[in-house]
GROMACS .gro file of N, CA and C in nm:
model
  489
    1MET      N    1   3.118   1.850   4.756
    1MET     CA    2   3.072   1.687   4.654
    1MET      C    3   3.180   1.757   4.524
    2THR      N    4   3.202   1.618   4.553
    2THR     CA    5   3.289   1.468   4.463
    2THR      C    6   3.266   1.423   4.365
    3LYS      N    7   3.244   1.431   4.176
    3LYS     CA    8   3.293   1.407   4.077
    3LYS      C    9   3.348   1.276   4.119
    4LYS      N   10   3.305   1.187   4.024
    4LYS     CA   11   3.494   1.101   4.072
    4LYS      C   12   3.473   1.046   3.950
    5THR      N   13   3.330   1.058   3.775
    5THR     CA   14   3.350   1.012   3.672
    5THR      C   15   3.310   1.009   3.618
    6THR      N   16   3.213   0.997   3.463
    6THR     CA   17   3.127   1.015   3.418
    6THR      C   18   3.107   0.841   3.357
    7GLN      N   19   2.975   0.820   3.294
    7GLN     CA   20   2.974   0.718   3.193
    7GLN      C   21   2.842   0.685   3.164
    8THR      N   22   2.921   0.556   2.975
    8THR     CA   23   2.795   0.604   2.964
    8THR      C   24   2.677   0.563   3.010
    9ALA      N   25   2.554   0.472   3.077
    9ALA     CA   26   2.485   0.323   3.139
    9ALA      C   27   2.486   0.275   2.838
   10ALA      N   28   2.378   0.150   2.985
   10ALA     CA   29   2.379   0.102   2.879
   10ALA      C   30   2.216   0.091   2.824
   11THR      N   31   2.154   0.246   2.938
   11THR     CA   32   2.044   0.312   2.828
   11THR      C   33   2.101   0.315   2.773
   12GLY      N   34   2.233   0.359   2.744
   12GLY     CA   35   2.218   0.552   2.631
   12GLY      C   36   2.250   0.577   2.781
   13GLY      N   37   2.201   0.650   2.835
   13GLY     CA   38   2.246   0.744   2.976
   13GLY      C   39   2.303   0.754   3.013
   14ASN      N   40   2.368   0.847   3.090
   14ASN     CA   41   2.460   0.846   3.149
   14ASN      C   42   2.441   0.842   3.348
   15SER      N   43   2.553   0.768   3.318
   15SER     CA   44   2.591   0.722   3.426
   15SER      C   45   2.709   0.830   3.513
   16GLU      N   46   2.653   0.878   3.641
   16GLU     CA   47   2.859   0.972   3.780
   16GLU      C   48   2.787   0.871   3.832
   17LEU      N   49   2.963   0.841   3.889
   17LEU     CA   50   2.967   0.851   4.052
   17LEU      C   51   3.058   0.946   4.107
   18PHE      N   52   2.999   0.908   4.242
   18PHE     CA   53   2.942   1.086   4.340
   18PHE      C   54   2.990   1.053   4.412
   19SER      N   55   3.019   1.147   4.584
   19SER     CA   56   3.048   1.082   4.661
   19SER      C   57   3.047   1.253   4.783
   20ILE      N   58   2.888   1.236   4.703
   20ILE     CA   59   2.796   1.329   4.788
   20ILE      C   60   2.733   1.333   4.948
   21ALA      N   61   2.763   1.362   5.020
   21ALA     CA   62   2.637   1.319   5.145
   21ALA      C   63   2.539   1.340   5.207
   22ILE      N   64   2.462   1.222   5.190
   22ILE     CA   65   2.298   1.232   5.211
   22ILE      C   66   2.266   1.345   5.331
   23CYS      N   67   2.256   1.450   5.355
   23CYS     CA   68   2.189   1.545   5.411
   23CYS      C   69   2.126   1.667   5.357
   24LYS      N   70   2.082   1.673   5.491
   24LYS     CA   71   1.973   1.868   5.435
   24LYS      C   72   2.094   2.007   5.425
   25GLU      N   73   2.150   1.989   5.430
   25GLU     CA   74   2.317   2.043   5.404
   25GLU      C   75   2.375   2.028   5.245
   26ASN      N   76   2.400   1.979   5.279
   26ASN     CA   77   2.361   1.858   5.061
   26ASN      C   78   2.319   1.860   5.017
   27ALA      N   79   2.143   1.933   5.034
   27ALA     CA   80   2.028   1.923   4.960
   27ALA      C   81   2.093   1.945   4.818
   28GLU      N   82   2.192   2.106   4.785
   28GLU     CA   83   2.220   2.147   4.612
   28GLU      C   84   2.271   2.131   4.590
   29SER      N   85   2.337   2.088   4.623
   29SER     CA   86   2.493   1.967   4.636
   29SER      C   87   2.372   1.857   4.554
   30LEU      N   88   2.302   1.800   4.511
   30LEU     CA   89   2.264   1.653   4.595
   30LEU      C   90   2.154   1.712   4.454
   31SER      N   91   2.101   1.807   4.473
   31SER     CA   92   1.987   1.855   4.382
   31SER      C   93   2.048   1.875   4.219
   32GLU      N   94   2.209   1.953   4.264
   32GLU     CA   95   2.263   1.980   4.111
   32GLU      C   96   2.342   1.842   4.047
   33ALA      N   97   2.324   1.772   4.155
   33ALA     CA   98   2.387   1.592   4.085
   33ALA      C   99   2.255   1.529   4.021
   34LEU      N  100   2.218   1.549   4.032
   34LEU     CA  101   1.981   1.449   3.981
   34LEU      C  102   2.071   1.497   3.859
   35ALA      N  103   2.010   1.680   3.879
   35ALA     CA  104   1.933   1.792   3.701
   35ALA      C  105   2.102   1.743   3.568
   36ARG      N  106   2.202   1.708   3.592
   36ARG     CA  107   2.292   1.633   3.527
   36ARG      C  108   2.264   1.502   3.539
   37ILE      N  109   2.237   1.465   3.585
   37ILE     CA  110   2.186   1.328   3.517
   37ILE      C  111   2.085   1.310   3.452
   38GLN      N  112   1.930   1.327   3.521
   38GLN     CA  113   1.753   1.370   3.450
   38GLN      C  114   1.782   1.459   3.357
   39GLY      N  115   1.844   1.552   3.318
   39GLY     CA  116   1.818   1.673   3.202
   39GLY      C  117   1.737   1.753   3.259
   40SER      N  118   1.731   1.705   3.178
   40SER     CA  119   1.551   1.813   3.144
   40SER      C  120   1.422   1.771   3.176
   41ALA      N  121   1.447   1.623   3.205
   41ALA     CA  122   1.337   1.527   3.202
   41ALA      C  123   1.202   1.597   3.326
   42HIS      N  124   1.085   1.474   3.309
   42HIS     CA  125   0.983   1.638   3.390
   42HIS      C  126   0.898   1.466   3.388
   43ALA      N  127   0.937   1.348   3.392
   43ALA     CA  128   0.834   1.328   3.479
   43ALA      C  129   0.929   1.173   3.493
   44ASP      N  130   0.903   1.086   3.641
   44ASP     CA  131   1.058   0.966   3.707
   44ASP      C  132   1.134   1.049   3.720
   45ILE      N  133   1.083   1.134   3.791
   45ILE     CA  134   1.266   1.202   3.801
   45ILE      C  135   1.317   1.228   3.977
   46LEU      N  136   1.433   1.198   4.027
   46LEU     CA  137   1.367   1.216   4.177
   46LEU      C  138   1.494   1.361   4.277
   47CYS      N  139   1.438   1.432   4.374
   47CYS     CA  140   1.488   1.480   4.453
   47CYS      C  141   1.573   1.412   4.536
   48ALA      N  142   1.629   1.596   4.585
   48ALA     CA  143   1.687   1.565   4.720
   48ALA      C  144   1.641   1.476   4.825
   49ASP      N  145   1.509   1.579   4.865
   49ASP     CA  146   1.441   1.459   4.938
   49ASP      C  147   1.421   1.335   4.898
   50ASP      N  148   1.335   1.295   4.807
   50ASP     CA  149   1.373   1.141   4.869
   50ASP      C  150   1.440   1.075   4.823
   51LEU      N  151   1.588   1.104   4.772
   51LEU     CA  152   1.716   1.040   4.857
   51LEU      C  153   1.695   1.085   5.027
   52LEU      N  154   1.708   1.204   5.029
   52LEU     CA  155   1.674   1.183   5.255
   52LEU      C  156   1.568   1.063   5.237
   53HIS      N  157   1.521   1.093   5.220
   53HIS     CA  158   1.364   0.958   5.260
   53HIS      C  159   1.386   0.784   5.226
   54PHE      N  160   1.475   0.814   5.095
   54PHE     CA  161   1.588   0.633   5.116
   54PHE      C  162   1.633   0.633   5.162
   55ALA      N  163   1.759   0.777   5.262
   55ALA     CA  164   1.870   0.663   5.301
   55ALA      C  165   1.741   0.653   5.439
   56GLY      N  166   1.694   0.747   5.504
   56GLY     CA  167   1.586   0.758   5.617
   56GLY      C  168   1.583   0.641   5.621
   57ALA      N  169   1.452   0.530   5.458
   57ALA     CA  170   1.419   0.413   5.561
   57ALA      C  171   1.521   0.312   5.582
   58ALA      N  172   1.594   0.317   5.477
   58ALA     CA  173   1.774   0.232   5.462
   58ALA      C  174   1.725   0.205   5.710
   59GLU      N  175   1.791   0.348   5.625
   59GLU     CA  176   1.833   0.385   5.823
   59GLU      C  177   1.799   0.298   5.913
   60ARG      N  178   1.702   0.284   5.962
   60ARG     CA  179   1.553   0.248   6.034
   60ARG      C  180   1.523   0.059   5.999
   61ARG      N  181   1.584   0.046   5.866
   61ARG     CA  182   1.562  -0.103   5.801
   61ARG      C  183   1.706  -0.187   5.877
   62LEU      N  184   1.823  -0.062   5.883
   62LEU     CA  185   1.885  -0.121   5.987
   62LEU      C  186   1.918  -0.183   6.152
   63GLU      N  187   1.885  -0.011   6.218
   63GLU     CA  188   1.798  -0.023   6.312
   63GLU      C  189   1.760  -0.153   6.381
   64ASN      N  190   1.618  -0.129   6.304
   64ASN     CA  191   1.519  -0.231   6.342
   64ASN      C  192   1.571  -0.343   6.387
   65ALA      N  193   1.663  -0.405   6.292
   65ALA     CA  194   1.740  -0.514   6.258
   65ALA      C  195   1.864  -0.578   6.345
   66GLY      N  196   1.872  -0.464   6.456
   66GLY     CA  197   1.990  -0.436   6.584
   66GLY      C  198   2.124  -0.425   6.575
   67ILE      N  199   2.137  -0.336   6.415
   67ILE     CA  200   2.217  -0.311   6.398
   67ILE      C  201   2.226  -0.167   6.486
   68ALA      N  202   2.370  -0.240   6.539
   68ALA     CA  203   2.474  -0.094   6.639
   68ALA      C  204   2.544   0.023   6.508
   69ALA      N  205   2.447   0.134   6.497
   69ALA     CA  206   2.506   0.237   6.424
   69ALA      C  207   2.698   0.219   6.434
   70SER      N  208   2.727   0.164   6.517
   70SER     CA  209   2.947   0.142   6.447
   70SER      C  210   2.856   0.033   6.331
   71TYR      N  211   2.831  -0.018   6.387
   71TYR     CA  212   2.869  -0.148   6.188
   71TYR      C  213   2.772  -0.083   6.123
   72ARG      N  214   2.642   0.015   6.071
   72ARG     CA  215   2.655  -0.017   5.996
   72ARG      C  216   2.750  -0.004   5.869
   73ALA      N  217   2.792   0.155   5.860
   73ALA     CA  218   2.917   0.149   5.748
   73ALA      C  219   2.959   0.017   5.643
   74GLY      N  220   2.854   0.060   5.491
   74GLY     CA  221   2.933  -0.061   5.409
   74GLY      C  222   2.779  -0.120   5.370
   75ALA      N  223   2.726  -0.051   5.461
   75ALA     CA  224   2.576  -0.133   5.407
   75ALA      C  225   2.530  -0.023   5.281
   76MET      N  226   2.499  -0.069   5.150
   76MET     CA  227   2.433  -0.032   5.047
   76MET      C  228   2.286  -0.063   4.981
   77LEU      N  229   2.225   0.092   4.948
   77LEU     CA  230   2.075   0.048   4.918
   77LEU      C  231   2.063   0.075   4.726
   78HIS      N  232   2.034   0.047   4.666
   78HIS     CA  233   1.949   0.008   4.516
   78HIS      C  234   1.841   0.045   4.469
   79VAL      N  235   1.829   0.198   4.487
   79VAL     CA  236   1.650   0.227   4.457
   79VAL      C  237   1.736   0.175   4.233
   80THR      N  238   1.542   0.177   4.216
   80THR     CA  239   1.532   0.135   4.106
   80THR      C  240   1.379   0.145   4.109
   81PRO      N  241   1.391   0.206   3.955
   81PRO     CA  242   1.210   0.346   3.943
   81PRO      C  243   1.146   0.223   3.871
   82SER      N  244   1.021   0.168   3.943
   82SER     CA  245   0.870   0.126   3.873
   82SER      C  246   0.805   0.199   3.756
   83GLY      N  247   0.781   0.135   3.614
   83GLY     CA  248   0.746   0.161   3.491
   83GLY      C  249   0.624   0.214   3.467
   84PRO      N  250   0.543   0.246   3.378
   84PRO     CA  251   0.384   0.286   3.408
   84PRO      C  252   0.270   0.192   3.434
   85SER      N  253   0.190   0.261   3.546
   85SER     CA  254   0.078   0.112   3.546
   85SER      C  255  -0.005   0.136   3.476
   86CYS      N  256  -0.051   0.119   3.356
   86CYS     CA  257  -0.079   0.095   3.215
   86CYS      C  258  -0.025  -0.048   3.154
   87THR      N  259  -0.100  -0.111   3.139
   87THR     CA  260  -0.085  -0.253   3.047
   87THR      C  261  -0.073  -0.162   2.891
   88ALA      N  262  -0.142  -0.148   2.901
   88ALA     CA  263  -0.177  -0.062   2.665
   88ALA      C  264  -0.067  -0.027   2.669
   89TYR      N  265   0.048   0.023   2.806
   89TYR     CA  266   0.104   0.122   2.749
   89TYR      C  267   0.263   0.031   2.701
   90LYS      N  268   0.298   0.060   2.610
   90LYS     CA  269   0.376  -0.055   2.558
   90LYS      C  270   0.567  -0.093   2.509
   91TYR      N  271   0.553   0.071   2.551
   91TYR     CA  272   0.702   0.115   2.541
   91TYR      C  273   0.804   0.122   2.722
   92ALA      N  274   0.919   0.059   2.687
   92ALA     CA  275   0.953   0.114   2.807
   92ALA      C  276   0.967   0.265   2.839
   93ARG      N  277   1.006   0.308   3.027
   93ARG     CA  278   1.084   0.468   3.018
   93ARG      C  279   1.169   0.491   3.060
   94LEU      N  280   1.205   0.653   3.081
   94LEU     CA  281   1.272   0.552   3.129
   94LEU      C  282   1.293   0.650   3.278
   95GLY      N  283   1.350   0.630   3.359
   95GLY     CA  284   1.366   0.636   3.502
   95GLY      C  285   1.464   0.722   3.561
   96THR      N  286   1.519   0.801   3.692
   96THR     CA  287   1.622   0.791   3.727
   96THR      C  288   1.663   0.650   3.879
   97ALA      N  289   1.715   0.597   3.849
   97ALA     CA  290   1.827   0.477   3.976
   97ALA      C  291   1.932   0.553   4.022
   98VAL      N  292   1.957   0.534   4.180
   98VAL     CA  293   2.042   0.625   4.217
   98VAL      C  294   2.143   0.437   4.284
   99GLN      N  295   2.222   0.480   4.325
   99GLN     CA  296   2.298   0.333   4.474
   99GLN      C  297   2.332   0.431   4.548
  100LEU      N  298   2.329   0.439   4.679
  100LEU     CA  299   2.390   0.471   4.838
  100LEU      C  300   2.395   0.372   4.911
  101GLU      N  301   2.517   0.433   4.951
  101GLU     CA  302   2.632   0.362   5.079
  101GLU      C  303   2.647   0.437   5.166
  102ARG      N  304   2.616   0.342   5.333
  102ARG     CA  305   2.606   0.413   5.421
  102ARG      C  306   2.814   0.374   5.430
  103LYS      N  307   2.807   0.513   5.503
  103LYS     CA  308   2.928   0.507   5.534
  103LYS      C  309   2.952   0.490   5.713
  104ALA      N  310   3.034   0.515   5.768
  104ALA     CA  311   3.058   0.604   5.939
  104ALA      C  312   2.934   0.694   5.962
  105SER      N  313   3.003   0.823   5.855
  105SER     CA  314   2.882   0.893   5.947
  105SER      C  315   2.804   0.888   5.849
  106ALA      N  316   2.738   0.836   5.805
  106ALA     CA  317   2.638   0.873   5.692
  106ALA      C  318   2.594   0.796   5.537
  107TRP      N  319   2.480   0.799   5.467
  107TRP     CA  320   2.469   0.788   5.391
  107TRP      C  321   2.489   0.850   5.345
  108THR      N  322   2.568   0.823   5.192
  108THR     CA  323   2.591   0.966   5.078
  108THR      C  324   2.568   0.862   4.867
  109LEU      N  325   2.552   0.902   4.827
  109LEU     CA  326   2.468   0.889   4.707
  109LEU      C  327   2.635   0.856   4.589
  110VAL      N  328   2.577   0.723   4.512
  110VAL     CA  329   2.754   0.710   4.469
  110VAL      C  330   2.749   0.712   4.393
  111ARG      N  331   2.620   0.630   4.327
  111ARG     CA  332   2.607   0.688   4.191
  111ARG      C  333   2.427   0.683   4.119
  112ALA      N  334   2.420   0.766   4.071
  112ALA     CA  335   2.332   0.820   3.984
  112ALA      C  336   2.312   0.759   3.790
  113TYR      N  337   2.172   0.715   3.739
  113TYR     CA  338   2.207   0.714   3.582
  113TYR      C  339   2.017   0.759   3.584
  114ARG      N  340   1.994   0.693   3.385
  114ARG     CA  341   1.866   0.701   3.407
  114ARG      C  342   1.857   0.554   3.329
  115THR      N  343   1.780   0.498   3.386
  115THR     CA  344   1.763   0.295   3.262
  115THR      C  345   1.581   0.356   3.342
  116LYS      N  346   1.547   0.234   3.210
  116LYS     CA  347   1.463   0.200   3.141
  116LYS      C  348   1.346   0.126   3.211
  117ALA      N  349   1.248   0.153   3.250
  117ALA     CA  350   1.147   0.047   3.340
  117ALA      C  351   0.999   0.036   3.230
  118TRP      N  352   0.958  -0.091   3.261
  118TRP     CA  353   0.887  -0.152   3.128
  118TRP      C  354   0.766  -0.129   3.172
  119PRO      N  355   0.643  -0.186   3.202
  119PRO     CA  356   0.522  -0.124   3.217
  119PRO      C  357   0.510  -0.270   3.349
  120ARG      N  358   0.424  -0.235   3.452
  120ARG     CA  359   0.396  -0.295   3.560
  120ARG      C  360   0.550  -0.363   3.626
  121GLN      N  361   0.694  -0.307   3.548
  121GLN     CA  362   0.766  -0.309   3.622
  121GLN      C  363   0.792  -0.272   3.805
  122ILE      N  364   0.809  -0.317   3.899
  122ILE     CA  365   0.797  -0.328   3.983
  122ILE      C  366   0.925  -0.196   4.094
  123GLY      N  367   0.908  -0.054   4.102
  123GLY     CA  368   0.995  -0.029   4.208
  123GLY      C  369   1.083  -0.069   4.320
  124ARG      N  370   1.195  -0.168   4.345
  124ARG     CA  371   1.271  -0.132   4.384
  124ARG      C  372   1.384  -0.067   4.539
  125GLN      N  373   1.323  -0.130   4.668
  125GLN     CA  374   1.486  -0.087   4.707
  125GLN      C  375   1.592  -0.185   4.781
  126GLN      N  376   1.654  -0.225   4.696
  126GLN     CA  377   1.765  -0.314   4.736
  126GLN      C  378   1.887  -0.291   4.809
  127LEU      N  379   1.819  -0.345   4.951
  127LEU     CA  380   1.988  -0.277   5.041
  127LEU      C  381   2.027  -0.460   5.104
  128THR      N  382   2.168  -0.391   5.085
  128THR     CA  383   2.249  -0.459   5.056
  128THR      C  384   2.365  -0.514   5.200
  129MET      N  385   2.345  -0.585   5.270
  129MET     CA  386   2.438  -0.613   5.378
  129MET      C  387   2.600  -0.655   5.388
  130THR      N  388   2.663  -0.697   5.467
  130THR     CA  389   2.788  -0.694   5.479
  130THR      C  390   2.796  -0.804   5.523
  131PRO      N  391   2.892  -0.939   5.494
  131PRO     CA  392   2.873  -1.062   5.578
  131PRO      C  393   2.872  -1.039   5.698
  132ARG      N  394   2.926  -0.945   5.808
  132ARG     CA  395   2.976  -0.936   5.982
  132ARG      C  396   2.805  -0.851   5.971
  133GLN      N  397   2.754  -0.741   5.854
  133GLN     CA  398   2.607  -0.687   5.898
  133GLN      C  399   2.490  -0.843   5.946
  134LYS      N  400   2.515  -0.904   5.849
  134LYS     CA  401   2.434  -1.104   5.811
  134LYS      C  402   2.453  -1.121   5.944
  135LEU      N  403   2.536  -1.116   5.989
  135LEU     CA  404   2.560  -1.191   6.090
  135LEU      C  405   2.548  -1.168   6.257
  136LEU      N  406   2.556  -0.984   6.233
  136LEU     CA  407   2.409  -0.989   6.399
  136LEU      C  408   2.262  -1.001   6.369
  137VAL      N  409   2.192  -0.965   6.224
  137VAL     CA  410   2.098  -0.943   6.178
  137VAL      C  411   2.074  -1.114   6.263
  138LEU      N  412   2.194  -1.235   6.185
  138LEU     CA  413   2.092  -1.334   6.265
  138LEU      C  414   2.094  -1.401   6.377
  139LYS      N  415   2.251  -1.352   6.435
  139LYS     CA  416   2.233  -1.376   6.589
  139LYS      C  417   2.122  -1.191   6.678
  140ASN      N  418   2.128  -1.146   6.598
  140ASN     CA  419   2.009  -1.006   6.685
  140ASN      C  420   1.829  -1.148   6.699
  141THR      N  421   1.772  -1.172   6.564
  141THR     CA  422   1.733  -1.302   6.564
  141THR      C  423   1.682  -1.371   6.642
  142MET      N  424   1.834  -1.513   6.639
  142MET     CA  425   1.805  -1.588   6.718
  142MET      C  426   1.799  -1.546   6.812
  143LYS      N  427   1.853  -1.488   6.839
  143LYS     CA  428   1.808  -1.462   7.088
  143LYS      C  429   1.651  -1.340   7.046
  144ALA      N  430   1.610  -1.257   7.026
  144ALA     CA  431   1.473  -1.309   7.065
  144ALA      C  432   1.432  -1.379   7.079
  145HIS      N  433   1.420  -1.494   6.949
  145HIS     CA  434   1.308  -1.565   6.924
  145HIS      C  435   1.424  -1.709   7.010
  146GLY      N  436   1.459  -1.659   7.054
  146GLY     CA  437   1.501  -1.861   7.183
  146GLY      C  438   1.565  -1.912   7.044
  147ILE      N  439   1.626  -1.884   7.050
  147ILE     CA  440   1.704  -2.009   6.932
  147ILE      C  441   1.807  -2.039   6.916
  148THR      N  442   1.833  -2.120   6.935
  148THR     CA  443   1.973  -2.203   6.970
  148THR      C  444   2.102  -2.174   6.853
  149VAL      N  445   2.234  -2.231   6.956
  149VAL     CA  446   2.324  -2.208   6.817
  149VAL      C  447   2.171  -2.359   6.707
  150ALA      N  448   2.264  -2.503   6.806
  150ALA     CA  449   2.203  -2.620   6.746
  150ALA      C  450   2.085  -2.586   6.649
  151GLU      N  451   2.026  -2.546   6.683
  151GLU     CA  452   1.843  -2.531   6.636
  151GLU      C  453   1.883  -2.475   6.506
  152ALA      N  454   1.974  -2.361   6.542
  152ALA     CA  455   1.973  -2.278   6.412
  152ALA      C  456   2.095  -2.405   6.256
  153ASN      N  457   2.187  -2.462   6.376
  153ASN     CA  458   2.234  -2.577   6.212
  153ASN      C  459   2.127  -2.661   6.160
  154VAL      N  460   2.024  -2.732   6.265
  154VAL     CA  461   1.961  -2.792   6.192
  154VAL      C  462   1.907  -2.771   6.104
  155ALA      N  463   1.826  -2.610   6.115
  155ALA     CA  464   1.685  -2.568   6.033
  155ALA      C  465   1.839  -2.507   5.922
  156VAL      N  466   1.954  -2.461   5.927
  156VAL     CA  467   2.045  -2.490   5.768
  156VAL      C  468   2.063  -2.616   5.711
  157ALA      N  469   2.008  -2.600   5.738
  157ALA     CA  470   2.024  -2.853   5.689
  157ALA      C  471   1.935  -2.848   5.605
  158MET      N  472   1.842  -2.846   5.696
  158MET     CA  473   1.709  -2.893   5.619
  158MET      C  474   1.615  -2.777   5.539
  159ILE      N  475   1.773  -2.642   5.540
  159ILE     CA  476   1.652  -2.544   5.367
  159ILE      C  477   1.742  -2.604   5.282
  160ALA      N  478   1.933  -2.638   5.338
  160ALA     CA  479   2.035  -2.678   5.268
  160ALA      C  480   1.946  -2.801   5.129
  161LYS      N  481   1.910  -2.897   5.281
  161LYS     CA  482   1.818  -3.042   5.202
  161LYS      C  483   1.706  -3.014   5.112
  162ALA      N  484   1.678  -2.921   5.159
  162ALA     CA  485   1.543  -2.838   5.020
  162ALA      C  486   1.509  -2.809   4.880
  163VAL      N  487   1.676  -2.684   4.909
  163VAL     CA  488   1.715  -2.667   4.756
  163VAL      C  489   1.792  -2.734   4.737
   0.00000   0.00000   0.00000
């Protein structure tokens, strides 16, 4: 486990940058890192199993998009907590958010921090791909649906005109 730096987040909590591979062998290191961020909190917290789940789900999304394992490095996953479901609850509550990055061999925990989540706020798992990964997704989708380059250019022009 390599802790790079600690900084104060806008919410008043800690934000730490890490470089810990997300795998079962590193479960203890991941748990320790999350414990430092979450402190004595007992609600809206994450554990190492949650990180394994997030990494596995992101890996499946990249695989289903047709991106070969050798091209998956550089993808980022940002996971934010959901807010309280009761609308009578007027205040934000703190939850743990994480940022994961796909390296050549595995997903790694890059950043963890506590952040506010408002009532009825939906938790998100935002997967961000590199430009090359986006091109591969478009190429695979065009091939799967029999879309030619000329047809794709017409569609892009129509979308640009509509916006």
